[in-house]
Coordinates of N, CA, C and O in Angstrom, one line a residue:
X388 N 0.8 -1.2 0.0 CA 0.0 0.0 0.0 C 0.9 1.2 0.0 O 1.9 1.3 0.6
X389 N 0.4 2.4 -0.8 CA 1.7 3.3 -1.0 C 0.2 4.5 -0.3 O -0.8 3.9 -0.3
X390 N 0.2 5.6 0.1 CA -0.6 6.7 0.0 C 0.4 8.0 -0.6 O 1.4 8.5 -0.2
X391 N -0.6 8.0 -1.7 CA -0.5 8.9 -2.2 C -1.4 10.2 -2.6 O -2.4 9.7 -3.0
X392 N -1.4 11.2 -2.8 CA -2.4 12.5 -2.7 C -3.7 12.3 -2.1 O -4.8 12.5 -2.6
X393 N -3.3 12.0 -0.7 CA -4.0 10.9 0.8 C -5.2 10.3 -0.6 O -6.3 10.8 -0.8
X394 N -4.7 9.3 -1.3 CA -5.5 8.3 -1.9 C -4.6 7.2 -1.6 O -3.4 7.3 -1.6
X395 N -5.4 5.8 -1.1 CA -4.6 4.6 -0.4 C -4.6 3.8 -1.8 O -5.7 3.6 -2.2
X396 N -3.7 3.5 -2.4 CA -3.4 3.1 -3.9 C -2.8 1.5 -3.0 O -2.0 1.6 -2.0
X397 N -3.2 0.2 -3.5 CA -3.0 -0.5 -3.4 C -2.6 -1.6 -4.9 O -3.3 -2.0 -5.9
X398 N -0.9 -1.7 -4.4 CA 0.0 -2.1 -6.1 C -0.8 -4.2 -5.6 O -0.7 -4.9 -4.6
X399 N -1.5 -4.6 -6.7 CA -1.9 -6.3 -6.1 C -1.1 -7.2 -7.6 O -1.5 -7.3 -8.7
X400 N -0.2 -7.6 -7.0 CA 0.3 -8.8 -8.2 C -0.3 -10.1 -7.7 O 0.2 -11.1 -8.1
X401 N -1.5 -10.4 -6.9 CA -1.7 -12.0 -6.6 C -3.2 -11.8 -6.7 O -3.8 -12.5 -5.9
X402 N -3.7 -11.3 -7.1 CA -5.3 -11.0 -7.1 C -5.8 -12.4 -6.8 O -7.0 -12.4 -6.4
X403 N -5.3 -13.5 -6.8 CA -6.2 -14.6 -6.0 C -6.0 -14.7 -4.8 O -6.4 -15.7 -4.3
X404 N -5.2 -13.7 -4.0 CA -5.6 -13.9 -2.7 C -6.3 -12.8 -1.9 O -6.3 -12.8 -0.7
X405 N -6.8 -11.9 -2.8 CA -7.6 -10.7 -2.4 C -9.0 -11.4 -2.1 O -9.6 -12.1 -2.9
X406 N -9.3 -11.2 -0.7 CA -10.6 -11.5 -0.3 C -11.7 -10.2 -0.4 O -12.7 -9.9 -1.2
X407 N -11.3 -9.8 0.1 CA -11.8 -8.4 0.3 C -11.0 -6.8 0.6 O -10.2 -6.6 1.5
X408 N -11.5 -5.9 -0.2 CA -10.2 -4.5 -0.1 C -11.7 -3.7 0.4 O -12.6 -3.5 -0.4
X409 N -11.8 -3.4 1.4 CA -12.8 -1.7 1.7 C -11.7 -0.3 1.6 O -12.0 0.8 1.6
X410 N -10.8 -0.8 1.5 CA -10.1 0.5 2.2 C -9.3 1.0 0.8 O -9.4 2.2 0.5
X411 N -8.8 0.4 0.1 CA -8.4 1.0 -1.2 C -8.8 1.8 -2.4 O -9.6 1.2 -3.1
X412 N -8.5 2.8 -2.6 CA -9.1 4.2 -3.5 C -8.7 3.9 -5.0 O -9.2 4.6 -5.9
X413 N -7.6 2.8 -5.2 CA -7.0 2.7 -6.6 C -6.1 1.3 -6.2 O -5.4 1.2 -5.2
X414 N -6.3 0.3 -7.2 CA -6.0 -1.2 -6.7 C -5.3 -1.3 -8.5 O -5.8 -1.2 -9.6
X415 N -4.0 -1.5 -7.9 CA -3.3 -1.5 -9.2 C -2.6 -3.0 -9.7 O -1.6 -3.5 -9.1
X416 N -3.0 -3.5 -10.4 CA -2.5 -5.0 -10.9 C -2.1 -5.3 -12.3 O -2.7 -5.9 -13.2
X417 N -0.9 -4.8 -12.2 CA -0.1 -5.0 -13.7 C 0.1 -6.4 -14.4 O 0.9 -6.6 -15.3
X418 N -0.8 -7.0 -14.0 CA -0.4 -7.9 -14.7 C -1.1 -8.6 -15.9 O -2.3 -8.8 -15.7
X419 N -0.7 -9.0 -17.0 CA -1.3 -9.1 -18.4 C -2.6 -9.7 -18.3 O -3.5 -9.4 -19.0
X420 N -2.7 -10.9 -17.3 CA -4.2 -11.7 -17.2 C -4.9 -10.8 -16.9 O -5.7 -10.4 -17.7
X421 N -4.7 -10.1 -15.4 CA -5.4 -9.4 -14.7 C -6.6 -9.2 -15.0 O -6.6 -8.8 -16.2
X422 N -7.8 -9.1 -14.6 CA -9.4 -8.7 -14.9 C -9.8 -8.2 -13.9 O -9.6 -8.7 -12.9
X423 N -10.3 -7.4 -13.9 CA -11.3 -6.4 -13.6 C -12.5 -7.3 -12.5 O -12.6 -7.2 -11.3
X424 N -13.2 -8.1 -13.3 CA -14.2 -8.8 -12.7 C -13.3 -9.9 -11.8 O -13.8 -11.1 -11.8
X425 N -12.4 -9.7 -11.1 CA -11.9 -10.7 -10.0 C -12.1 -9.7 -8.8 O -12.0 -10.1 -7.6
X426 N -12.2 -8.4 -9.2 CA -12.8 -7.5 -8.0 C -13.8 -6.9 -7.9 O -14.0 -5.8 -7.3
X427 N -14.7 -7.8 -8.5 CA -16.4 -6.9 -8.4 C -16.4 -7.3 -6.9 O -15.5 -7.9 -6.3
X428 N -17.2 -6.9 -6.5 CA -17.9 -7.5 -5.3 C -17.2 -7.3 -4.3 O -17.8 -7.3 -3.2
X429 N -15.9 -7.2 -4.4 CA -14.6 -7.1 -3.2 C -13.9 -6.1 -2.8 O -13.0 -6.1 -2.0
X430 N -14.5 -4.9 -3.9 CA -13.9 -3.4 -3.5 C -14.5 -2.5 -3.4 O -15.5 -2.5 -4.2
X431 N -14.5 -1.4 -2.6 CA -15.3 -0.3 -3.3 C -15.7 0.1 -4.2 O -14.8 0.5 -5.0
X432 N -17.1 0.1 -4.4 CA -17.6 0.7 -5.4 C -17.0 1.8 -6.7 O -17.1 1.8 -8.0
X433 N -16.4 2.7 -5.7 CA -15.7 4.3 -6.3 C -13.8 3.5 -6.4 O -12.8 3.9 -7.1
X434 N -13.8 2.9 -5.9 CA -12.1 2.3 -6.2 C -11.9 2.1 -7.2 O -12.3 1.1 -7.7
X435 N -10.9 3.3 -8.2 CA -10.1 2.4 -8.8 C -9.8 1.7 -9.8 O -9.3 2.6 -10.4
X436 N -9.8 0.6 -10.5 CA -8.9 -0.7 -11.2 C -7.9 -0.4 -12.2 O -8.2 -0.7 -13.4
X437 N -6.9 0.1 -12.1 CA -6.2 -0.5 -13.2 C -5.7 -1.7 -13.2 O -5.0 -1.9 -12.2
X438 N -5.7 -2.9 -14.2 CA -6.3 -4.1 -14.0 C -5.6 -4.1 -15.5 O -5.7 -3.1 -16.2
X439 N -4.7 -5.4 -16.0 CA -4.4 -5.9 -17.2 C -3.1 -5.5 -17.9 O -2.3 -4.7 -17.5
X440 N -3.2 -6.0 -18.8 CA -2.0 -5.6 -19.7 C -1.3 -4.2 -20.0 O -0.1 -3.9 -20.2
X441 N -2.6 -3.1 -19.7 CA -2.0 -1.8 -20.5 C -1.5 -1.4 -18.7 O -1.3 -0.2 -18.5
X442 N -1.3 -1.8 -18.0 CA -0.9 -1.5 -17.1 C 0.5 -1.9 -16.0 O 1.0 -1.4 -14.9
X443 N 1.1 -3.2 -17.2 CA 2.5 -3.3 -16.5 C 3.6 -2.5 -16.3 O 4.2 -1.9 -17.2
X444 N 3.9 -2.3 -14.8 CA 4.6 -1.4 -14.3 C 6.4 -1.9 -15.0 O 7.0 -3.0 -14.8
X445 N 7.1 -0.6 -15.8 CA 8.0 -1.8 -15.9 C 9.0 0.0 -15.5 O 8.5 1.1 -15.3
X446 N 10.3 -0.4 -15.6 CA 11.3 0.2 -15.2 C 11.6 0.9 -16.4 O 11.5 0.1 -17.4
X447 N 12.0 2.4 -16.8 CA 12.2 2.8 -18.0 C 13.3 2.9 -18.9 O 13.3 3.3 -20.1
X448 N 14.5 2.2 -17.9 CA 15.8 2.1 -18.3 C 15.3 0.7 -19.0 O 16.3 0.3 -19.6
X449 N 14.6 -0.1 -19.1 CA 14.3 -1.2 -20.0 C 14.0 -0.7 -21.6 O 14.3 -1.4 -22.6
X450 N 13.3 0.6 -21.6 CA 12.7 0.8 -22.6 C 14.0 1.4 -23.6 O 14.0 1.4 -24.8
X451 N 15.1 1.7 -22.6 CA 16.5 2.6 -23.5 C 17.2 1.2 -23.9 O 18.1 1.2 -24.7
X452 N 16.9 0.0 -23.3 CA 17.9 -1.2 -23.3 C 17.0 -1.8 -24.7 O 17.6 -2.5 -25.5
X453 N 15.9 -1.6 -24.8 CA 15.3 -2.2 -25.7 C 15.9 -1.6 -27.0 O 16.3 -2.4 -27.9
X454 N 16.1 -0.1 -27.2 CA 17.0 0.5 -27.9 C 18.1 -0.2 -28.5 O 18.3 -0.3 -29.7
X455 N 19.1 -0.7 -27.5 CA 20.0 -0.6 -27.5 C 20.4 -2.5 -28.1 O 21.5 -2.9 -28.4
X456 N 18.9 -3.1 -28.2 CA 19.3 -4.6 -28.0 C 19.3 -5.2 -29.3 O 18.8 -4.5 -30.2
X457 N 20.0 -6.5 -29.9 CA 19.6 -6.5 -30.9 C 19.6 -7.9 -31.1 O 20.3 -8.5 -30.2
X458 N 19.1 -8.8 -32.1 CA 18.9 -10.2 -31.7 C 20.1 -11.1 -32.0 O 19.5 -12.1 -32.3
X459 N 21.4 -11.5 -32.2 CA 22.1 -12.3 -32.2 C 22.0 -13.5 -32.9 O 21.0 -14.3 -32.8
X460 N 22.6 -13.7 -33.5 CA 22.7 -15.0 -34.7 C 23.1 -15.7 -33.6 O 22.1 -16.1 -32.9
X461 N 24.3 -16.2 -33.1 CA 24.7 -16.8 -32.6 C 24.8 -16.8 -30.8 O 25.0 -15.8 -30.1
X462 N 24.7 -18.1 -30.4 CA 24.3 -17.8 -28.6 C 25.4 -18.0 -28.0 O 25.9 -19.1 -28.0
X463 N 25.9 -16.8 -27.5 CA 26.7 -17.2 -25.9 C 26.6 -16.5 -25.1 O 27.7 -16.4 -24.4
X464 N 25.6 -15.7 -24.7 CA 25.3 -15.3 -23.5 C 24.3 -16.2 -22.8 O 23.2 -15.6 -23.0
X465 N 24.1 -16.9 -22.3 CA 22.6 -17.8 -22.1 C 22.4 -17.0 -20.5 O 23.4 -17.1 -19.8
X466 N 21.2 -16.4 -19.8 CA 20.7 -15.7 -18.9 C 20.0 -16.6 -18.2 O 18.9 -16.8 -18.5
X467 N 20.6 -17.3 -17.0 CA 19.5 -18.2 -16.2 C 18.7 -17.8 -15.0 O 19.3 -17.9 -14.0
X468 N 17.6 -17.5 -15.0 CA 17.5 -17.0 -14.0 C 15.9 -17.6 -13.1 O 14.8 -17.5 -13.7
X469 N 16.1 -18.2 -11.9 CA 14.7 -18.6 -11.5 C 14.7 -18.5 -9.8 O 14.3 -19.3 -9.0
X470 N 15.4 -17.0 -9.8 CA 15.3 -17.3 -8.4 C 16.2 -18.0 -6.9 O 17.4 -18.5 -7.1
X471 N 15.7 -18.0 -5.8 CA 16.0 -18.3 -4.9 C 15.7 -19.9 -4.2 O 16.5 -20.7 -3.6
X472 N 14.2 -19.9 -4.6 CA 14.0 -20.9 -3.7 C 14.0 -22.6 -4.4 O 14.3 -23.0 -5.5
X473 N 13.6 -22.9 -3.6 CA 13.8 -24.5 -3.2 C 13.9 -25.1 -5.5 O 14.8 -25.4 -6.3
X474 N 12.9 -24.9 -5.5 CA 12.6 -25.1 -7.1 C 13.3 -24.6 -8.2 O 13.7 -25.1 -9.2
X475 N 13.4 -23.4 -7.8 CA 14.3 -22.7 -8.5 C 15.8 -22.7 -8.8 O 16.5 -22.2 -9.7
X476 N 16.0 -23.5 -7.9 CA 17.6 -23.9 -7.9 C 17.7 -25.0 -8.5 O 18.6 -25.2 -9.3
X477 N 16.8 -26.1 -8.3 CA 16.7 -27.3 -8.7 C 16.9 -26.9 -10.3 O 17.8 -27.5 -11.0
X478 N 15.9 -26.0 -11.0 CA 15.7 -25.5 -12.7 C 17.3 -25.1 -13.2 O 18.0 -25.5 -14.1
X479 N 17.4 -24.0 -12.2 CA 18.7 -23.2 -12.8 C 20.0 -24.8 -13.0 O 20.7 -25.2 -14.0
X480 N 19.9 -25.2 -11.6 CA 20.9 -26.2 -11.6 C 20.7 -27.3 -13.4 O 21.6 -27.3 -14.3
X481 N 19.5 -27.8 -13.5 CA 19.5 -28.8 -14.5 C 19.4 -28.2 -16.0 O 19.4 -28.8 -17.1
X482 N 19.2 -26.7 -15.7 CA 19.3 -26.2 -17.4 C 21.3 -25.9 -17.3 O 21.8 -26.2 -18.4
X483 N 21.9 -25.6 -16.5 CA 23.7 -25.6 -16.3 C 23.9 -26.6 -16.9 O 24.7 -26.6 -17.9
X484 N 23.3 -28.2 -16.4 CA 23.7 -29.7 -16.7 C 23.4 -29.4 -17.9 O 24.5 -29.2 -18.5
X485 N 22.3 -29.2 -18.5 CA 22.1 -29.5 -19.5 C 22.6 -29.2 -21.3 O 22.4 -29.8 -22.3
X486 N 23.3 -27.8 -21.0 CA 23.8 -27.0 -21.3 C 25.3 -27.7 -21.4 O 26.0 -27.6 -22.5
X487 N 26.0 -28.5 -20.3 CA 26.9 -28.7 -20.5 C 27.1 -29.9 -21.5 O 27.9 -30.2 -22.3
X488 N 26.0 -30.5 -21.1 CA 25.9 -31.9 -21.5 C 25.8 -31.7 -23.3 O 25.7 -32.7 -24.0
X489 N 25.7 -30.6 -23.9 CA 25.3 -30.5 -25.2 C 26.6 -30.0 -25.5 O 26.6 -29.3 -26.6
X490 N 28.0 -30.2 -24.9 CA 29.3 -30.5 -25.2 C 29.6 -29.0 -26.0 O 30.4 -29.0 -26.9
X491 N 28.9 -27.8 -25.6 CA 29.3 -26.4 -25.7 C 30.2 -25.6 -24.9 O 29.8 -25.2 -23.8
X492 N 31.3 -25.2 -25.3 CA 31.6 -24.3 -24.2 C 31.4 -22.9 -24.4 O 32.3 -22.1 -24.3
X493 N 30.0 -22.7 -24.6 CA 29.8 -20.9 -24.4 C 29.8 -20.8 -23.3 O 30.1 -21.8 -22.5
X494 N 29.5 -19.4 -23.0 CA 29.4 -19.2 -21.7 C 28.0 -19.0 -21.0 O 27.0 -19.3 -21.6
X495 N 28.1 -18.8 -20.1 CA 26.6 -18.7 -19.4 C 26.3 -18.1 -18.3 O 26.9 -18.3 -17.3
X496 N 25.3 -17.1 -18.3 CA 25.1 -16.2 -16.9 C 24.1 -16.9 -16.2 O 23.1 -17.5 -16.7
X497 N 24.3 -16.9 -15.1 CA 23.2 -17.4 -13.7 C 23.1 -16.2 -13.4 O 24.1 -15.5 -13.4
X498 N 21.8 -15.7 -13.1 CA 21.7 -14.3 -12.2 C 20.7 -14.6 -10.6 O 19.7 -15.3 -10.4
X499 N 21.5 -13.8 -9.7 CA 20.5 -14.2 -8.4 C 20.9 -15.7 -7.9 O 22.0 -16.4 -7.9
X500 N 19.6 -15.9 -7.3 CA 19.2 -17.4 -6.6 C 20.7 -17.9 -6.4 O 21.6 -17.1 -6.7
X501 N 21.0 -19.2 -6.0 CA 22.4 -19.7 -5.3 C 23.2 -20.1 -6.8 O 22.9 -20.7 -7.9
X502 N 24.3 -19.5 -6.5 CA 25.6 -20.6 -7.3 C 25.4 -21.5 -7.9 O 24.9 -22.4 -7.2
X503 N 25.6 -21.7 -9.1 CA 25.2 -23.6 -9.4 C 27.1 -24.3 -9.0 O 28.1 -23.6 -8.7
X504 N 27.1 -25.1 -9.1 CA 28.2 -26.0 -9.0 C 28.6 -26.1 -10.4 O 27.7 -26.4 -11.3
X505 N 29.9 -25.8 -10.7 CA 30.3 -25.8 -11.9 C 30.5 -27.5 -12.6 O 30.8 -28.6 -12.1
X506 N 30.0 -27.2 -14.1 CA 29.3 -28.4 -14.5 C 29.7 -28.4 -16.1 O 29.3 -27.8 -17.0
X507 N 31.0 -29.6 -16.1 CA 31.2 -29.8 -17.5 C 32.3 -28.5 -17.9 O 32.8 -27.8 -17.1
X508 N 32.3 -28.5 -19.3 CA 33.2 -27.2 -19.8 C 32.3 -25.8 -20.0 O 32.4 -24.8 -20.6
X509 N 31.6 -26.3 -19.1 CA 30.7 -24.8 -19.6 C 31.3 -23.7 -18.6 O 31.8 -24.0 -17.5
X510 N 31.2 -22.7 -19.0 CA 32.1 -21.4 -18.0 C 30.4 -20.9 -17.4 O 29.5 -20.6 -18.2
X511 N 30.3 -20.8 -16.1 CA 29.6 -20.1 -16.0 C 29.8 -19.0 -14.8 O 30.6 -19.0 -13.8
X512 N 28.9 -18.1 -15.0 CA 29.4 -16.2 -14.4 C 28.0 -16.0 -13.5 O 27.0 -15.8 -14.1
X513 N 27.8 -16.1 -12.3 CA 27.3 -15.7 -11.7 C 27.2 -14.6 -11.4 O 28.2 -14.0 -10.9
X514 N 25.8 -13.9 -11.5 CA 25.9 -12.2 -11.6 C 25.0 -12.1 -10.2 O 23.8 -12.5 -10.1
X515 N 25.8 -11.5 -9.2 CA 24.4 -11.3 -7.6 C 23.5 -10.0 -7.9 O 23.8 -9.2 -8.9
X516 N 22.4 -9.7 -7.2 CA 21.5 -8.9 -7.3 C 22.5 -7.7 -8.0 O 23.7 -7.4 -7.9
X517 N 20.9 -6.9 -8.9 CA 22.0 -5.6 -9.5 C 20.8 -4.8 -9.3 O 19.7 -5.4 -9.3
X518 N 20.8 -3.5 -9.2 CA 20.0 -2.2 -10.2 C 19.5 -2.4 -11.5 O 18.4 -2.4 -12.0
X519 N 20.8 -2.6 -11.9 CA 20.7 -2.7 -13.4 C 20.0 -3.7 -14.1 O 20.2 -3.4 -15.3
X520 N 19.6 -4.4 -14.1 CA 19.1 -5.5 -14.7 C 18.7 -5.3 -15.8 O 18.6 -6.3 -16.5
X521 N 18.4 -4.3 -16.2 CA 18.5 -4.2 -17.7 C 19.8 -4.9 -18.4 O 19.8 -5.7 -19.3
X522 N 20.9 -4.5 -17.9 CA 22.3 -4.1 -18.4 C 22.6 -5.8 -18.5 O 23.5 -6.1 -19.2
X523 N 22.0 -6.5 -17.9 CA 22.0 -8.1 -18.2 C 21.2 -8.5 -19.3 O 21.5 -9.1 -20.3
X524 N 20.1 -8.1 -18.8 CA 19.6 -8.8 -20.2 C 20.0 -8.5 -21.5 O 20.0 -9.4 -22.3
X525 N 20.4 -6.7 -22.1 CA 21.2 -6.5 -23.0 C 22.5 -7.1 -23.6 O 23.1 -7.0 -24.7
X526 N 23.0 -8.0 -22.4 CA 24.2 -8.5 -22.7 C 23.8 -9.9 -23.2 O 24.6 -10.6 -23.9
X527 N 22.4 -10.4 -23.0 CA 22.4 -11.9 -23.0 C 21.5 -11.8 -24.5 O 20.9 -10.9 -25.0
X528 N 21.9 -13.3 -25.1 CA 21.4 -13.8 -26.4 C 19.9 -14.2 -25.9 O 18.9 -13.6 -26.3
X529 N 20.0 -15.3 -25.2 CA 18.7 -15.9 -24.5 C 18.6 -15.9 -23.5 O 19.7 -16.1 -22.8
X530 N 17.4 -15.7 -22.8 CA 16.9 -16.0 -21.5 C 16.4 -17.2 -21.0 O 15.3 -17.1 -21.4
X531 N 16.4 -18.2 -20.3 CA 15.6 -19.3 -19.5 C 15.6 -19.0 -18.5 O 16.6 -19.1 -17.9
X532 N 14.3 -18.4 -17.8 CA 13.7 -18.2 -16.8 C 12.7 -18.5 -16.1 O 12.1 -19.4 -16.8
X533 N 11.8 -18.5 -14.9 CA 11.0 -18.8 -14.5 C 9.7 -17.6 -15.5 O 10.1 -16.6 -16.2
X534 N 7.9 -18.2 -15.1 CA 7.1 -17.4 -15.5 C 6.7 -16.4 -14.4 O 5.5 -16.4 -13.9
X535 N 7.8 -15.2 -13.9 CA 7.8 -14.2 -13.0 C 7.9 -12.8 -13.8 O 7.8 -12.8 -15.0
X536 N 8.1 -11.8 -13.3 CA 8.8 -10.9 -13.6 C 9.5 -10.9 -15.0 O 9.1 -10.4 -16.0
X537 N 10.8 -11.7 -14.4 CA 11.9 -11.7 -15.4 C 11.2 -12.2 -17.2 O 11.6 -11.7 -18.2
X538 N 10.4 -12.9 -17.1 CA 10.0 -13.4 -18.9 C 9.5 -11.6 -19.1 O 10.2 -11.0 -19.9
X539 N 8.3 -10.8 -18.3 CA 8.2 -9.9 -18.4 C 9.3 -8.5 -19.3 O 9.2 -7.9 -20.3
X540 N 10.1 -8.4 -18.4 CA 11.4 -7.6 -18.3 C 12.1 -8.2 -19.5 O 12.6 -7.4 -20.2
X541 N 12.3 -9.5 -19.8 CA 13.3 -9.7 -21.0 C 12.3 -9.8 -22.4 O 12.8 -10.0 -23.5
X542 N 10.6 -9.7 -22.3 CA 9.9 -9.5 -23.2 C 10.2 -7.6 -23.7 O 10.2 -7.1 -24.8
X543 N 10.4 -7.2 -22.8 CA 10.4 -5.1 -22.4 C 11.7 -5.4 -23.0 O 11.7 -4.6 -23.9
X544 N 12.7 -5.9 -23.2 CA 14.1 -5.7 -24.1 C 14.3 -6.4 -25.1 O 15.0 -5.9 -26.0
X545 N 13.8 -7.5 -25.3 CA 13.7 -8.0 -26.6 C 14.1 -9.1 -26.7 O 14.1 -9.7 -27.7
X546 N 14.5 -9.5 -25.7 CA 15.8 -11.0 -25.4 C 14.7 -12.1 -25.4 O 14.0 -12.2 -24.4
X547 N 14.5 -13.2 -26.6 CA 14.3 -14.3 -26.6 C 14.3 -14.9 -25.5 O 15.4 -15.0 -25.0
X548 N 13.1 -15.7 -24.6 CA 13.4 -16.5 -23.5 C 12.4 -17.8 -23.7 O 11.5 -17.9 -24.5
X549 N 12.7 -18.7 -22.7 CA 12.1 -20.0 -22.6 C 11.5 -19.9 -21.4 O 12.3 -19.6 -20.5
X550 N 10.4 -20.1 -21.0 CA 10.3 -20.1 -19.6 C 9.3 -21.0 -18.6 O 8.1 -20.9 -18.8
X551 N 9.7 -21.7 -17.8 CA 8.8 -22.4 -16.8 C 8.1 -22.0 -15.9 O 8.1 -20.9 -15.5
X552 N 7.2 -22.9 -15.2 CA 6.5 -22.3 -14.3 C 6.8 -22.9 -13.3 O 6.5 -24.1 -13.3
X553 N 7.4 -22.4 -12.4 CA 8.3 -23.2 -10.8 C 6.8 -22.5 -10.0 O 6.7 -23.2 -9.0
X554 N 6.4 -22.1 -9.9 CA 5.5 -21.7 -8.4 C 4.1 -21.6 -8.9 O 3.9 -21.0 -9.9
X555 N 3.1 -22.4 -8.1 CA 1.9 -22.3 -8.7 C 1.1 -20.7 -9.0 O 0.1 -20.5 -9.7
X556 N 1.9 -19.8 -8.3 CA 1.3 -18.5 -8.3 C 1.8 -18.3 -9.7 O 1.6 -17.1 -10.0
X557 N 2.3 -18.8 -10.7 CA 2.7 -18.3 -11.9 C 2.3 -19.0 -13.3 O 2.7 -19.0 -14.5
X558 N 1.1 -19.5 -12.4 CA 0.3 -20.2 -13.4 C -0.4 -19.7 -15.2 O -0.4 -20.2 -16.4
X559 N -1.1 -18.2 -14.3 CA -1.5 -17.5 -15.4 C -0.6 -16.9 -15.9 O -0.7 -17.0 -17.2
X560 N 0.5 -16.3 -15.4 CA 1.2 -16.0 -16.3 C 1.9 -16.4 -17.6 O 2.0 -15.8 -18.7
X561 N 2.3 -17.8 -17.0 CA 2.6 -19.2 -17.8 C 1.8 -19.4 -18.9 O 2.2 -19.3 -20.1
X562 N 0.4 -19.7 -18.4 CA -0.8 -19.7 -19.5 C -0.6 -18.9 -20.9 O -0.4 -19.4 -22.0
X563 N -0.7 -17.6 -20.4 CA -0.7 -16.2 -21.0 C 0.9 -16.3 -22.4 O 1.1 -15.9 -23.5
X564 N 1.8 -17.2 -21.4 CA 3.1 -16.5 -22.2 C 2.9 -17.9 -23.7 O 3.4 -17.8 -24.8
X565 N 2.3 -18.8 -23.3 CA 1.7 -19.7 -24.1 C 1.2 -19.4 -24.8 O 1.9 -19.5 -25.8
X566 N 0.0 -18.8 -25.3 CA -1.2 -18.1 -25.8 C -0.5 -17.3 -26.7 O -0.6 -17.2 -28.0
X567 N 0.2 -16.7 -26.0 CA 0.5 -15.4 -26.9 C 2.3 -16.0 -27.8 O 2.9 -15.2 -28.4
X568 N 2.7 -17.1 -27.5 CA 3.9 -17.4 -27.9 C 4.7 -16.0 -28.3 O 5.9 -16.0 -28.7

């Protein structure tokens, strides 16, 4: 919840766990599924919705990176990225294997979530949290990522990605990135 021009603006990326909002003047849900009618009944009347696609909040140094990006014939930046937890390690870890196992030695960025254990001839570069995150995905050919955020943001630069769905909260998204290939 942010207050702003004392209006209680409420930012919602999980709209399936909104029971009920009385108290929000502006309920903002950037996200491409997003609908409108998942908050009839559960908000104020006078609240609000920005709701859907025309509404993803994205960072605008993405929009200069999109500029700046351009698609690559050939891959050796590969961008892994899924995170921290339990799942996500497991993904990052077996797309590293798998990568190695296809007897390439490009290189390969992990970003975030833990270290993989180095695997085969593949070089890989662990990048820890940045600001910039634009400035990664401009460097990378492809992305394999979870259906979070990140497919989002490497859609906003232009970077080709692959992406899974590790957490059930990322279901529609997943759906969506299907649909629309």
């Amino acid at each position: 919840y942010n207050k702003i021009c004392n209006k209680l603006i409420r930012i919602d990326d999980s709209e399936s766990k909104l029971k009920t909002d009385r108290f929000s003047d502006v309920i903002i849900n950037g996200n491409p599924y997003g609908k409108e009618e998942t908050y009839r009944g559960r908000v104020r009347n006078d609240c609000l919705l920005l709701v859907g696609p025309d509404y993803i909040p994205m960072d605008k140094n993405f929009c200069f990176a999109r500029n700046r990006y351009k698609i690559r014939t050939k891959v050796k930046q590969i961008l892994i990225t899924f995170g921290a937890s339990a799942k996500g390690v497991i993904f990052g870890r077996e797309i590293c294997r798998m990568i190695s196992d296809s007897n390439t030695n490009e290189a390969s960025m992990i970003l975030n979530g833990k270290r993989p254990e180095q695997t085969g001839s593949i070089i890989v570069k662990f990048v820890p949290f940045t600001e910039k995150i634009y400035d990664v995905f401009s460097d990378s050919d492809i992305a394999v990522c979870s259906s979070s955020s990140t497919c989002w943001q490497s859609a906003a630069v232009g970077v080709p990605f692959i992406t899974f769905m590790t957490a059930q909260n990322q279901s529609a998204a997943f759906e969506y990135v299907q649909l629309k290939k």
